[in-house]
XYZ file of C-alpha atoms in Angstrom:
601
model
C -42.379 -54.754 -53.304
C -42.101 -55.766 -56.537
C -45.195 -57.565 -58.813
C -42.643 -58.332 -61.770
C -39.646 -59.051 -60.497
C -38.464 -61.909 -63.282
C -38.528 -59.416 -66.107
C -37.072 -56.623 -64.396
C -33.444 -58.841 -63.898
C -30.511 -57.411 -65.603
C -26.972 -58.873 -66.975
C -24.745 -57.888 -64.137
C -22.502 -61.169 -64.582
C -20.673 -59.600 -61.515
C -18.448 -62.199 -59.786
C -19.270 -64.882 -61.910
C -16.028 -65.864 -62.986
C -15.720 -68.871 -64.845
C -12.580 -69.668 -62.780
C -14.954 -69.938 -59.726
C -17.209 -72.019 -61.549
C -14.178 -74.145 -62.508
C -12.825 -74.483 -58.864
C -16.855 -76.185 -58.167
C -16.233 -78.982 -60.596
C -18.684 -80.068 -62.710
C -16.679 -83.182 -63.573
C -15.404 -86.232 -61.892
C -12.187 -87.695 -63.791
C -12.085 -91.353 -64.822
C -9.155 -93.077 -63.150
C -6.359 -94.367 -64.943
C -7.354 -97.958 -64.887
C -10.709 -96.574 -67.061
C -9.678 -94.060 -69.083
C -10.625 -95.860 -72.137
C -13.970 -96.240 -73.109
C -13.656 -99.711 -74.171
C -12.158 -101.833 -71.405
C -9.260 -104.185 -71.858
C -9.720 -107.743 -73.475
C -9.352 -110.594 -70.493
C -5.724 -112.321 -69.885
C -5.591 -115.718 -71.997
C -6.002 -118.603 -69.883
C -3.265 -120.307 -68.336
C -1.891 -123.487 -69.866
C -1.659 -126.459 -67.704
C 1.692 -127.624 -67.250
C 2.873 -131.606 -67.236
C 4.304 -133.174 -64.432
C 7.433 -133.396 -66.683
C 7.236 -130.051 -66.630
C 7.539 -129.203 -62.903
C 9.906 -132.159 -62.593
C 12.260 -130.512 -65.064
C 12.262 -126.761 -63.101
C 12.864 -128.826 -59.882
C 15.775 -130.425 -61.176
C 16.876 -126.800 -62.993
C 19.622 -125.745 -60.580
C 20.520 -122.772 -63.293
C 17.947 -119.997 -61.039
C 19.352 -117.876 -57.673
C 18.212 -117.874 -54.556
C 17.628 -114.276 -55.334
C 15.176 -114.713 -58.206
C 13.533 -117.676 -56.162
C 12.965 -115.480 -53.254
C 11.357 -112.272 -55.668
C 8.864 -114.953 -57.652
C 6.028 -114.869 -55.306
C 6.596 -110.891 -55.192
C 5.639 -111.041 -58.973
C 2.799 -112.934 -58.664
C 0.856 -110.912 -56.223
C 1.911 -107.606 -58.102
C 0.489 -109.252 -61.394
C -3.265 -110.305 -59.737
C -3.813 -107.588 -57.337
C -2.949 -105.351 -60.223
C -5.457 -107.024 -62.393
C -8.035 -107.147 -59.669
C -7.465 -103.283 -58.997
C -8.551 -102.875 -62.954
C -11.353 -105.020 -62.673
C -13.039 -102.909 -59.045
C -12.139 -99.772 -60.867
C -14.255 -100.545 -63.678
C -17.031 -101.531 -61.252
C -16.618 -98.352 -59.519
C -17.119 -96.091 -62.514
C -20.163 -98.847 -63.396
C -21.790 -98.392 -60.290
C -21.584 -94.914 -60.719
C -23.435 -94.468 -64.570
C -25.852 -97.253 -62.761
C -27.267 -95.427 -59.680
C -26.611 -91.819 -60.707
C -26.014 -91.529 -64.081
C -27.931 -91.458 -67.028
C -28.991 -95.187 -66.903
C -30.317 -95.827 -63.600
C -34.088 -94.799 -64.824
C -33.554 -97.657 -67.480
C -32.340 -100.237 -64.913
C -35.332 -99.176 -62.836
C -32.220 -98.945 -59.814
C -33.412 -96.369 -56.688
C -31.637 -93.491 -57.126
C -28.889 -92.331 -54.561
C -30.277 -89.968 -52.383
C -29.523 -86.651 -53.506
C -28.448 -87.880 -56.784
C -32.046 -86.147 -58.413
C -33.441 -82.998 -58.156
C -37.316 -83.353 -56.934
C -37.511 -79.948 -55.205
C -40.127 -79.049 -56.975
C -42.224 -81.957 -56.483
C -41.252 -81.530 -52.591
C -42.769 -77.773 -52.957
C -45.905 -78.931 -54.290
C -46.759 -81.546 -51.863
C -45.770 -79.262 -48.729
C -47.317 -76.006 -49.950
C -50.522 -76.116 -48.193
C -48.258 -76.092 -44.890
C -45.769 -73.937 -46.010
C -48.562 -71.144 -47.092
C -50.319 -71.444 -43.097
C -46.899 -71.660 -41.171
C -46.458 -68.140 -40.345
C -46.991 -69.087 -36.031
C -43.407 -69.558 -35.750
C -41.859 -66.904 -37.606
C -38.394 -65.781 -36.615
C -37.660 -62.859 -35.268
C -35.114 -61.214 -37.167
C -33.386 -59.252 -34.277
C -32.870 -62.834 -32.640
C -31.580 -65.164 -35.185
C -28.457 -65.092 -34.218
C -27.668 -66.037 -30.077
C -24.065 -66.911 -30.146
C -22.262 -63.785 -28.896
C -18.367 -63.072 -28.978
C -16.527 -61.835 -26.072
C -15.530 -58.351 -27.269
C -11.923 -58.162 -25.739
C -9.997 -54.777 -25.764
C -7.625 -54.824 -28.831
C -4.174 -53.399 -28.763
C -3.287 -50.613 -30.918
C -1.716 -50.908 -34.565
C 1.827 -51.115 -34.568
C 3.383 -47.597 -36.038
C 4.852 -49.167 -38.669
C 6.678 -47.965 -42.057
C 7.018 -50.140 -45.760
C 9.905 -51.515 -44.835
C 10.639 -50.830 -41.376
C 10.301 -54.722 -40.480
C 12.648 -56.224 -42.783
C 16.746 -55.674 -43.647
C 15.794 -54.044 -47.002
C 16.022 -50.341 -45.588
C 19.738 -51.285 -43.862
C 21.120 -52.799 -46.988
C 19.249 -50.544 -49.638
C 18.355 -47.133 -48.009
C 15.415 -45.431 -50.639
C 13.044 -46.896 -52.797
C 13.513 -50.203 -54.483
C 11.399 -49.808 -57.392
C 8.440 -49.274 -58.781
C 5.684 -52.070 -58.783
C 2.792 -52.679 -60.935
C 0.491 -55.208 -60.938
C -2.540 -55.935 -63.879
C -5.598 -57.460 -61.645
C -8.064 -59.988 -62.917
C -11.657 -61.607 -62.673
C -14.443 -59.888 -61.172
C -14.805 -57.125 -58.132
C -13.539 -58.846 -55.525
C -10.763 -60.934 -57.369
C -9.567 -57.506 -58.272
C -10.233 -55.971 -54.599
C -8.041 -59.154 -53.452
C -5.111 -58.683 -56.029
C -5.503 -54.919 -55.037
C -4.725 -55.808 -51.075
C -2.238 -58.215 -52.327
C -0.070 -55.383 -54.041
C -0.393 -53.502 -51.216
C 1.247 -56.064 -48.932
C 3.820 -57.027 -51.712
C 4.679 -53.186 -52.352
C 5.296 -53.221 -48.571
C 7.675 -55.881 -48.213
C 9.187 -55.067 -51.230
C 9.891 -51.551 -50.189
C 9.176 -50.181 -53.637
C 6.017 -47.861 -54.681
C 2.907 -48.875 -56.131
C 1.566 -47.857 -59.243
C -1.823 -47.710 -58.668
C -3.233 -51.301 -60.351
C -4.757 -51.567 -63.610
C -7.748 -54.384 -64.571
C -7.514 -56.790 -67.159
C -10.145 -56.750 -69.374
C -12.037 -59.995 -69.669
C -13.280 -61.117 -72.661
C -15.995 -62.557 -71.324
C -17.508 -59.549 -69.567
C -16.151 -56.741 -71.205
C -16.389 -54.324 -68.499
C -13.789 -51.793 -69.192
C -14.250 -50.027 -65.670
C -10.782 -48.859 -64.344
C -9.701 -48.187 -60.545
C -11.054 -44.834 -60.370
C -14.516 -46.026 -61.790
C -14.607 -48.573 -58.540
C -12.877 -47.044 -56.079
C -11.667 -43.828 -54.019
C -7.939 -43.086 -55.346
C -7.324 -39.806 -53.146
C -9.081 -41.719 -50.680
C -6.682 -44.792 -50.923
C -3.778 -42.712 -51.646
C -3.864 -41.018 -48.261
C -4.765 -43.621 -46.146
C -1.904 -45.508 -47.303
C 0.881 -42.786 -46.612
C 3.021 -43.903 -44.428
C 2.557 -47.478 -44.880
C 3.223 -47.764 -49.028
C 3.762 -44.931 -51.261
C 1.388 -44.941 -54.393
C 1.290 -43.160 -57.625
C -0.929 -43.017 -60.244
C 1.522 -43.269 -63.088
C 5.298 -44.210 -63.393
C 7.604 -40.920 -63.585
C 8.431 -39.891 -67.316
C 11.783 -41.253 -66.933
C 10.682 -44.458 -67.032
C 8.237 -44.189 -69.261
C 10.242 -42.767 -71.777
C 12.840 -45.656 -71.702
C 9.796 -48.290 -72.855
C 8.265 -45.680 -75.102
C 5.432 -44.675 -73.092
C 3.683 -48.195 -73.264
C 3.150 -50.077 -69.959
C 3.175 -53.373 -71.411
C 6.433 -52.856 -72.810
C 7.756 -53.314 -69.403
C 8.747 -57.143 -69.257
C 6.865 -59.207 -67.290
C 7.528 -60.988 -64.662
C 5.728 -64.368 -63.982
C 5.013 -65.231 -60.271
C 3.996 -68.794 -59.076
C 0.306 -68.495 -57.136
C 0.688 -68.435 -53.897
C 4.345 -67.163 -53.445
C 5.880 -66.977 -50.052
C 7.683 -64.159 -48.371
C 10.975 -65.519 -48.964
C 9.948 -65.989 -52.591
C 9.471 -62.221 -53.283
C 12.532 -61.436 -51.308
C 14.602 -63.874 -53.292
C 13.560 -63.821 -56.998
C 11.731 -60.561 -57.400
C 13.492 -58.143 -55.478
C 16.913 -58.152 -56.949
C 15.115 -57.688 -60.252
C 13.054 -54.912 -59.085
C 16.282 -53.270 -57.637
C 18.247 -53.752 -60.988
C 15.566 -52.493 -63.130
C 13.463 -49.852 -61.612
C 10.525 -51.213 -62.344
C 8.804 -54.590 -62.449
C 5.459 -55.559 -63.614
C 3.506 -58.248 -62.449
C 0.474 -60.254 -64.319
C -1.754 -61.577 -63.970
C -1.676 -60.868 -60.113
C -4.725 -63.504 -59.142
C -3.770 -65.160 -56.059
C -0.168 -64.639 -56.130
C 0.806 -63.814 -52.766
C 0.496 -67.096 -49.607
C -1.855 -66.143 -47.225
C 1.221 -67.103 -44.649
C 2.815 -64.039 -44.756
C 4.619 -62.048 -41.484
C 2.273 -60.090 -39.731
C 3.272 -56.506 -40.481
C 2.566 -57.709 -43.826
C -0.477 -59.039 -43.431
C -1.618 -55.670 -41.507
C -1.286 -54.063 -44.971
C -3.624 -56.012 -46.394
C -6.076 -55.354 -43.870
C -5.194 -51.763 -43.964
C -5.724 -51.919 -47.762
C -9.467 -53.958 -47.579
C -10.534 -52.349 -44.545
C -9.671 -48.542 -44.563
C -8.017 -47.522 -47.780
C -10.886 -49.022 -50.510
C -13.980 -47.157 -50.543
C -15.982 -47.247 -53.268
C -16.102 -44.356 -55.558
C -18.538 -41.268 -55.242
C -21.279 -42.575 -57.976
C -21.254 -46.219 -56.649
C -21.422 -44.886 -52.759
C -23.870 -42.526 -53.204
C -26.967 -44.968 -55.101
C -25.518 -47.842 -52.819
C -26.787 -45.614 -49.891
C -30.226 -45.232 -51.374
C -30.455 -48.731 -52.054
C -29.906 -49.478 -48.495
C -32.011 -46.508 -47.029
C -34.686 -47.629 -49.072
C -34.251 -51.806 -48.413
C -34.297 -50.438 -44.997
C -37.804 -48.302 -45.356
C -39.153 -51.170 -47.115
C -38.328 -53.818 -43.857
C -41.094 -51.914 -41.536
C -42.426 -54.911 -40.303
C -39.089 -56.373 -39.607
C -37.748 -53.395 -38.125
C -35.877 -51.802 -40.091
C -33.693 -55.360 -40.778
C -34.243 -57.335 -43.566
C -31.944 -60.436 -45.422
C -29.466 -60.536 -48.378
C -29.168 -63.642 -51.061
C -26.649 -64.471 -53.256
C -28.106 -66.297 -55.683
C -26.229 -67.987 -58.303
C -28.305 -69.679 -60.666
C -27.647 -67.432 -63.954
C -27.286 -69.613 -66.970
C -23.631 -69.613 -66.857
C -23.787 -71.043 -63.946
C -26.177 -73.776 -64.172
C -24.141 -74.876 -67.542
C -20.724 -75.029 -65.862
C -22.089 -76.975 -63.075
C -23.515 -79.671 -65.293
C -26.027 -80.351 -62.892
C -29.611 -81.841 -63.811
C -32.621 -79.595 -62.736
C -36.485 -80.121 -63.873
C -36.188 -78.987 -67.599
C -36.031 -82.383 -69.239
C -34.271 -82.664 -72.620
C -35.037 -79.728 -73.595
C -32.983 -78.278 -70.569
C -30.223 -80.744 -71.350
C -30.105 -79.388 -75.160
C -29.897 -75.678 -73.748
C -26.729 -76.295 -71.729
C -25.082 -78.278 -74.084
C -25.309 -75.844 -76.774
C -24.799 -73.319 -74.444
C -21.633 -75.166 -72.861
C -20.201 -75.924 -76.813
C -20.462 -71.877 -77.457
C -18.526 -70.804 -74.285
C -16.052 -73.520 -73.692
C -16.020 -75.332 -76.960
C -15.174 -79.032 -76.489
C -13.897 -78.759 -73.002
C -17.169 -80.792 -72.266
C -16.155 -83.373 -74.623
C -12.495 -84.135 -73.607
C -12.542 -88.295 -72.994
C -10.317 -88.158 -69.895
C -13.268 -86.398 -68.143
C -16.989 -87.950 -67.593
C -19.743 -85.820 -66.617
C -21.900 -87.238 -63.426
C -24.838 -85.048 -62.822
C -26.102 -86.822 -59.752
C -22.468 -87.133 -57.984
C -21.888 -83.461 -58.438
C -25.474 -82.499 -56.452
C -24.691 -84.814 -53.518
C -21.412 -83.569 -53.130
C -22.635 -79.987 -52.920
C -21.469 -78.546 -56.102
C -25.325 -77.799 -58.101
C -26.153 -74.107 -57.477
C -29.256 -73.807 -55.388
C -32.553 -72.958 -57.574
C -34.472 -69.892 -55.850
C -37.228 -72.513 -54.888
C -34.690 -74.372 -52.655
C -33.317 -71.509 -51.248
C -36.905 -70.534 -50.629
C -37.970 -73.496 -48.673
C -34.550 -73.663 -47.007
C -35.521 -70.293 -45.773
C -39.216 -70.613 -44.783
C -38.411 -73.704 -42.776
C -35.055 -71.911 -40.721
C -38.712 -70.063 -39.461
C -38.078 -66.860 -41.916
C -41.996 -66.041 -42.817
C -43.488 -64.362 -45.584
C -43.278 -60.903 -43.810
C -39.545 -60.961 -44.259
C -38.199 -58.815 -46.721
C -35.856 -60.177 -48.673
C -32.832 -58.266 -51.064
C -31.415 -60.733 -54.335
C -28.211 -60.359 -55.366
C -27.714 -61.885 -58.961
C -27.120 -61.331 -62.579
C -29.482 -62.483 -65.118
C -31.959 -65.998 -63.114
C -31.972 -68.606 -66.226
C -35.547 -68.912 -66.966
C -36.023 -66.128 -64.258
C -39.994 -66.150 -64.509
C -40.652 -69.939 -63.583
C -37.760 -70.192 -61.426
C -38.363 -67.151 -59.376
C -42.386 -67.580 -59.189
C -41.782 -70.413 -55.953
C -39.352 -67.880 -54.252
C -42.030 -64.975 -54.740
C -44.943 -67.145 -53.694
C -43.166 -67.602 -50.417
C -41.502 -64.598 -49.965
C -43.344 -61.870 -51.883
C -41.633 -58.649 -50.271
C -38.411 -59.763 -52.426
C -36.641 -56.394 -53.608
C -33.197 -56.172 -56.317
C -31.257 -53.362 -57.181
C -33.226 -53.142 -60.379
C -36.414 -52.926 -58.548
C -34.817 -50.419 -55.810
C -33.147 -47.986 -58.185
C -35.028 -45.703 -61.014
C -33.845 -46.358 -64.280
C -32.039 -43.235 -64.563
C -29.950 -43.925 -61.467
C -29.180 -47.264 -62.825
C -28.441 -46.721 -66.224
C -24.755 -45.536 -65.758
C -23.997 -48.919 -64.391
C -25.941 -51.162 -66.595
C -22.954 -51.510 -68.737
C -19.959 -52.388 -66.190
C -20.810 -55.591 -64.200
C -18.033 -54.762 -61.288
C -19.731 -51.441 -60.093
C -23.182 -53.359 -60.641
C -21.551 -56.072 -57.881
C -20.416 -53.343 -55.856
C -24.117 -51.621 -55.719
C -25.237 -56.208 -54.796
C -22.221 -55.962 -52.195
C -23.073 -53.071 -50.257
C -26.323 -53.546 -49.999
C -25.817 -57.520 -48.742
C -22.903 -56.271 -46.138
C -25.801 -54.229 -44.528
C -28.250 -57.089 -43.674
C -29.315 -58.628 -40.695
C -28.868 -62.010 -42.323
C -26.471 -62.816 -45.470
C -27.370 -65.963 -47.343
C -24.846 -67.619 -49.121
C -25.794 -70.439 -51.917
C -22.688 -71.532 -54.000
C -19.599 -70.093 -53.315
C -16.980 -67.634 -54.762
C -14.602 -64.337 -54.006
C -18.398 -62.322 -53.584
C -19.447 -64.120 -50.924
C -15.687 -65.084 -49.043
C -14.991 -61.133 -49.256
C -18.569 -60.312 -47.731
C -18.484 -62.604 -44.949
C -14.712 -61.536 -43.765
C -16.362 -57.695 -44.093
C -19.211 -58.680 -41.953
C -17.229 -60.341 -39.595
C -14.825 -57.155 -39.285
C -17.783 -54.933 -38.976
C -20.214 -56.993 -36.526
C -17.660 -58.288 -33.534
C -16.436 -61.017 -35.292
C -19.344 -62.805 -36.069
C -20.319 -63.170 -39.764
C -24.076 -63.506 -39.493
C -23.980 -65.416 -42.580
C -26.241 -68.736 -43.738
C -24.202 -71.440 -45.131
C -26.340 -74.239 -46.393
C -24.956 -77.696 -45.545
C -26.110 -78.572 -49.832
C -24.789 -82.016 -48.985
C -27.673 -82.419 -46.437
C -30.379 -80.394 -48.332
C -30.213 -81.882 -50.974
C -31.335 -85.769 -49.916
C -33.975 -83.819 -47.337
C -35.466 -82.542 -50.867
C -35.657 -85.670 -52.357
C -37.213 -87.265 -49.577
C -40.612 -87.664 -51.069
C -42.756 -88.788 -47.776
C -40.813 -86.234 -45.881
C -43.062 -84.010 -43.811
C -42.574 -80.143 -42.529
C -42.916 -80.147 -39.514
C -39.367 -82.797 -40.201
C -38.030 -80.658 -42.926
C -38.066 -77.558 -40.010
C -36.116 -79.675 -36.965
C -33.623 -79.690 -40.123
C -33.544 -76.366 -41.000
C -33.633 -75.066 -37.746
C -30.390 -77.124 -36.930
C -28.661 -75.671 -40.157
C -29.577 -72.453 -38.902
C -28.290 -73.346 -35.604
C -24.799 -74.612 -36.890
C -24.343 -71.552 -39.485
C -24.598 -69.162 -36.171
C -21.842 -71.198 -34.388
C -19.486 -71.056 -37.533
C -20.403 -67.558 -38.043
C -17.941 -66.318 -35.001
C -15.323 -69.084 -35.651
C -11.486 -67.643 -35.663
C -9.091 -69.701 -37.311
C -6.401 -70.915 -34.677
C -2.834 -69.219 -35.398
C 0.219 -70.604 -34.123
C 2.821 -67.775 -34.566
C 3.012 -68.226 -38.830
C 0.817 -70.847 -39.824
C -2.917 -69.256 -41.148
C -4.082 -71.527 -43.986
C -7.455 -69.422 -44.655
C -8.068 -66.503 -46.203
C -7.689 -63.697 -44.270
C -10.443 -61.683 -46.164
C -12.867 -64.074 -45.508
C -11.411 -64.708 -41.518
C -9.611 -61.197 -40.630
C -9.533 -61.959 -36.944
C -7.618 -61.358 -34.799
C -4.799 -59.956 -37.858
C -6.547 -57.215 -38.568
C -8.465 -56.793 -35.022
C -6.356 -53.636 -34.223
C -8.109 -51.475 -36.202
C -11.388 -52.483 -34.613
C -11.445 -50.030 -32.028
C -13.533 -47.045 -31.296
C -13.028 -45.614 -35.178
C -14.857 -48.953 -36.193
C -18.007 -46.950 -36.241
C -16.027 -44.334 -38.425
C -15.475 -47.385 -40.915
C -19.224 -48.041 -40.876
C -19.509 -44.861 -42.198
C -17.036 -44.450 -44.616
C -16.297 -47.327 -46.283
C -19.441 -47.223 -48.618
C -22.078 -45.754 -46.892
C -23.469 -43.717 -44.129
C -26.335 -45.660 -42.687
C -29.000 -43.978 -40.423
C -28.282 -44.002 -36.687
C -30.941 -46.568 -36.003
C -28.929 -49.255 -38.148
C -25.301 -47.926 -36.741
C -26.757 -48.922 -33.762
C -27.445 -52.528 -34.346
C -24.408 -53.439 -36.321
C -22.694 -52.806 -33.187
């Protein structure tokens, strides 16, 4: 247990990309008809025409039947165009009036959700927070939906190339691939997976992939700092050759310089038929083709021997390297120790309510103007006027009621405590650096005070090799939240999509993951005469629906999958779920005790 916890956080800023900030949207775009910020001047009035007049066009015989027949056409494109203008500006009115800046002026009733009143919510309820501990949860029975285990067929024996006409046509090698992976950990880990299935259907050999480094969190870790390359080496063979380095051949013809290679640009999301048709004859006329940034560049449609590759690739060939494995195992051991009165289980929170974070969002918490003057300077030094652009309008209160404000630690807290999680529960955080991490986390600790992070599980000296590299700090976050009873999830991102897919592979299908419905929290927590014993039914149905979702499979007619399949692997990669799934338990990161073997079965 830990007594300081808020000054004991470090700067991990693992997988906290500012592209899956972007993707949450802390903006809502004007429309067209109100892009300006002044609005058009008003049509001049109609003159009122003489009867001379309209007896003169009667008697004009000059216009077609044609033109005749368009006029009234005209006129009701003319006014309803006008009258579209005028709603949209009424629209975007409404909006500034009942959840933007002005509605306190106007003395309007806020839009439930629109304003964050958590913490007046905590105060009032805390007296029955602090006594409800008669209905805690049992953690070994949170989650009652069960799926049918069904005996899975074996892996098809299959070779790079085996599926496809490439090995008929071209017999050998096609090339050599290599790909430059960006973002965070699991960005990377899904590039990584990516080239794997792209090596395969290309027929060529993999180089093994090289990071980017980001200029934003400078870590300069390369594969062999992350992961196992004998380890992913062998498990490959047979499926996709890889090499650590092209041969000297080749790298004598671009003078020994890997970015000399030209490179070849790849539209995100690129079908089969793409690589088969642009890349390939390249690849086959050069030798060698480089690829980056590799970020989402391969469809998630793919054929299925493909798509076994990539669950090949995430779920047997990457295993963390020795250093990362080996503290990730004490963390977990020691999470483990520390869950006694839980038996043995405990629950894992991704928290993402770093500074970052809570700037991107643009979301409007309890700081006042002094908050506001934080994140705009704070904004202005990271992303320079891209806050300012007058195409783009920034709406606090519509971004919190559709979902998109990180959850503070208090609401996750109370979210929690009324699912029926008491303050017995040991709880593991994974985050970088909480923004004002002493009064933000005090709530959380009040309610649950056995709350443990790597920084307070690790010594100093077994941390201090990692302090430096946010990626292999994420990895130590993701091992230890793949290993919990109960996963919470709380805004999104590769982290969390990668960790529920793993869980899902790992526990029968089922991802034993908490997905807040924000939408719905979020007016419950501004519901100032709302009452507990309320606020529970609530949670307890939230709880109720994350355990249903948790062991949905994606239907899959023939080629059609529109998820991800590292965040839904079933049934793809359900072949290698068979009796050497306890063997992947084992070896992927770390080797649990039997005790815990046992229940993640």
């Amino acid at each position: 247990m830990i007594t300081n916890i808020t000054m004991k956080a470090k700067s991990s800023n693992h997988h906290y990309q500012t592209s899956n900030v972007a993707a949450a949207g802390g903006y809502a775009s004007e429309s067209s008809n109100s892009g300006s910020n002044s609005p058009s001047p008003p049509p001049s009035p109609r003159r009122q025409a003489s009867i001379f007049q309209y007896r003169r066009r009667l008697r004009t015989k000059t216009n077609s039947f044609s033109r005749r027949d368009n006029l009234p056409f005209g006129f009701l494109f003319r006014y309803n165009a006008r009258y579209l203008a005028v709603l949209s500006l009424l629209y975007v009115s409404g909006l500034f009036m009942c959840v933007g800046p002005f509605s306190g002026l106007v003395g309007r009733t806020p839009v439930p959700g629109s304003v964050y009143r958590s913490h007046q919510i905590f105060e009032k309820l805390w007296d029955d927070i602090h006594s409800d501990n008669s209905t805690a949860i049992e953690l070994s029975s949170v989650w009652i939906y069960k799926r049918k285990v069904k005996v899975q067929k074996p892996c098809p024996n299959s070779t790079a190339g085996q599926h496809h006409s490439l090995d008929t046509e071209f017999p050998g090698r096609s090339g050599y691939l290599i790909v430059e992976a960006n973002g965070g950990l699991n960005q990377q880990r899904s590039a990584i997976c990516n080239a794997v299935a792209v090596a395969g259907l290309l027929n060529a050999i993999l180089v093994i992939p090289r990071f980017e480094l980001n200029s934003v969190w400078k870590d300069t870790s390369e594969f062999g700092d992350i992961y196992d390359e004998e380890r992913f080496i062998a498990t490959l063979d047979g499926y996709v050759k890889v090499v650590r380095e092209l041969p000297e051949l080749l790298m004598e013809r671009y003078d020994y310089n890997i970015t000399n290679i030209p490179n070849f640009r790849v539209e995100a999301w690129a079908t089969a038929n793409y690589y088969l048709r642009e890349v390939y004859p390249v690849l086959r006329e050069q030798g060698v083709i480089r690829i980056a940034p590799f970020a989402n560049r391969l469809a998630m449609n793919v054929p299925p021997h493909i798509q076994l590759l990539r669950c090949i690739a995430n779920y047997k060939a990457l295993r963390f390297s020795s250093p990362i494995s080996t503290l990730a195992e004490k963390l977990v051991k020691r999470m483990i120790e520390k869950s006694s009165k839980t038996g043995g289980k405990y629950v894992s929170i991704h928290l993402r309510f770093e500074e970052d974070m809570v700037a991107f969002s643009c979301c409007l918490y309890d700081g006042g103007k002094a908050e506001k003057l934080v994140m705009d300077s704070f904004r202005e030094k990271w992303w320079k006027g891209k806050f300012k652009r007058k195409d783009r309008v920034i709406l606090p209160g519509v971004n919190r009621i559709n979902g998109k404000c990180p959850l503070t630690p208090l609401e996750v807290g109370m979210m929690l405590r009324g699912m029926g999680f008491d303050n017995n529960t040991s709880i593991f955080l994974a985050s970088g650096k909480i923004y004002q991490a002493e009064r933000h986390l005090a709530p959380l600790l009040k309610m649950f005070p056995l709350l443990y992070t790597k920084e307070s599980l690790a010594t100093p000296d077994e941390l201090s090799p990692f302090k430096e590299y946010s990626s292999r700090l994420a990895a130590l976050d993701y091992t230890v939240c793949l290993f919990s009873e109960v996963f919470v999830t709380t805004h999104g991102g590769n982290f969390p999509h990668f960790l529920m897919g793993h869980r899902r592979f790992l526990f029968d299908g089922h991802a034993k993951t908490i997905k807040p419905d924000k939408r719905k929290l979020v007016v419950l927590l501004q519901h100032m005469n709302i009452s507990w014993r309320t606020f529970k039914d609530e949670m307890e149905i939230m709880l109720s629906e994350s355990d249903r979702k948790g062991m949905m499979v994606p239907r899959l007619r023939k080629i059609n999958r529109k998820t991800s399949v590292y965040t839904y692997p079933l049934p793809e990669c359900s072949c290698l779920q068979q009796s050497d799934n306890t063997t992947l338990k084992l070896t992927y990161s770390v080797k649990l005790p039997n005790s815990q073997l046992e229940s993640a079965r």
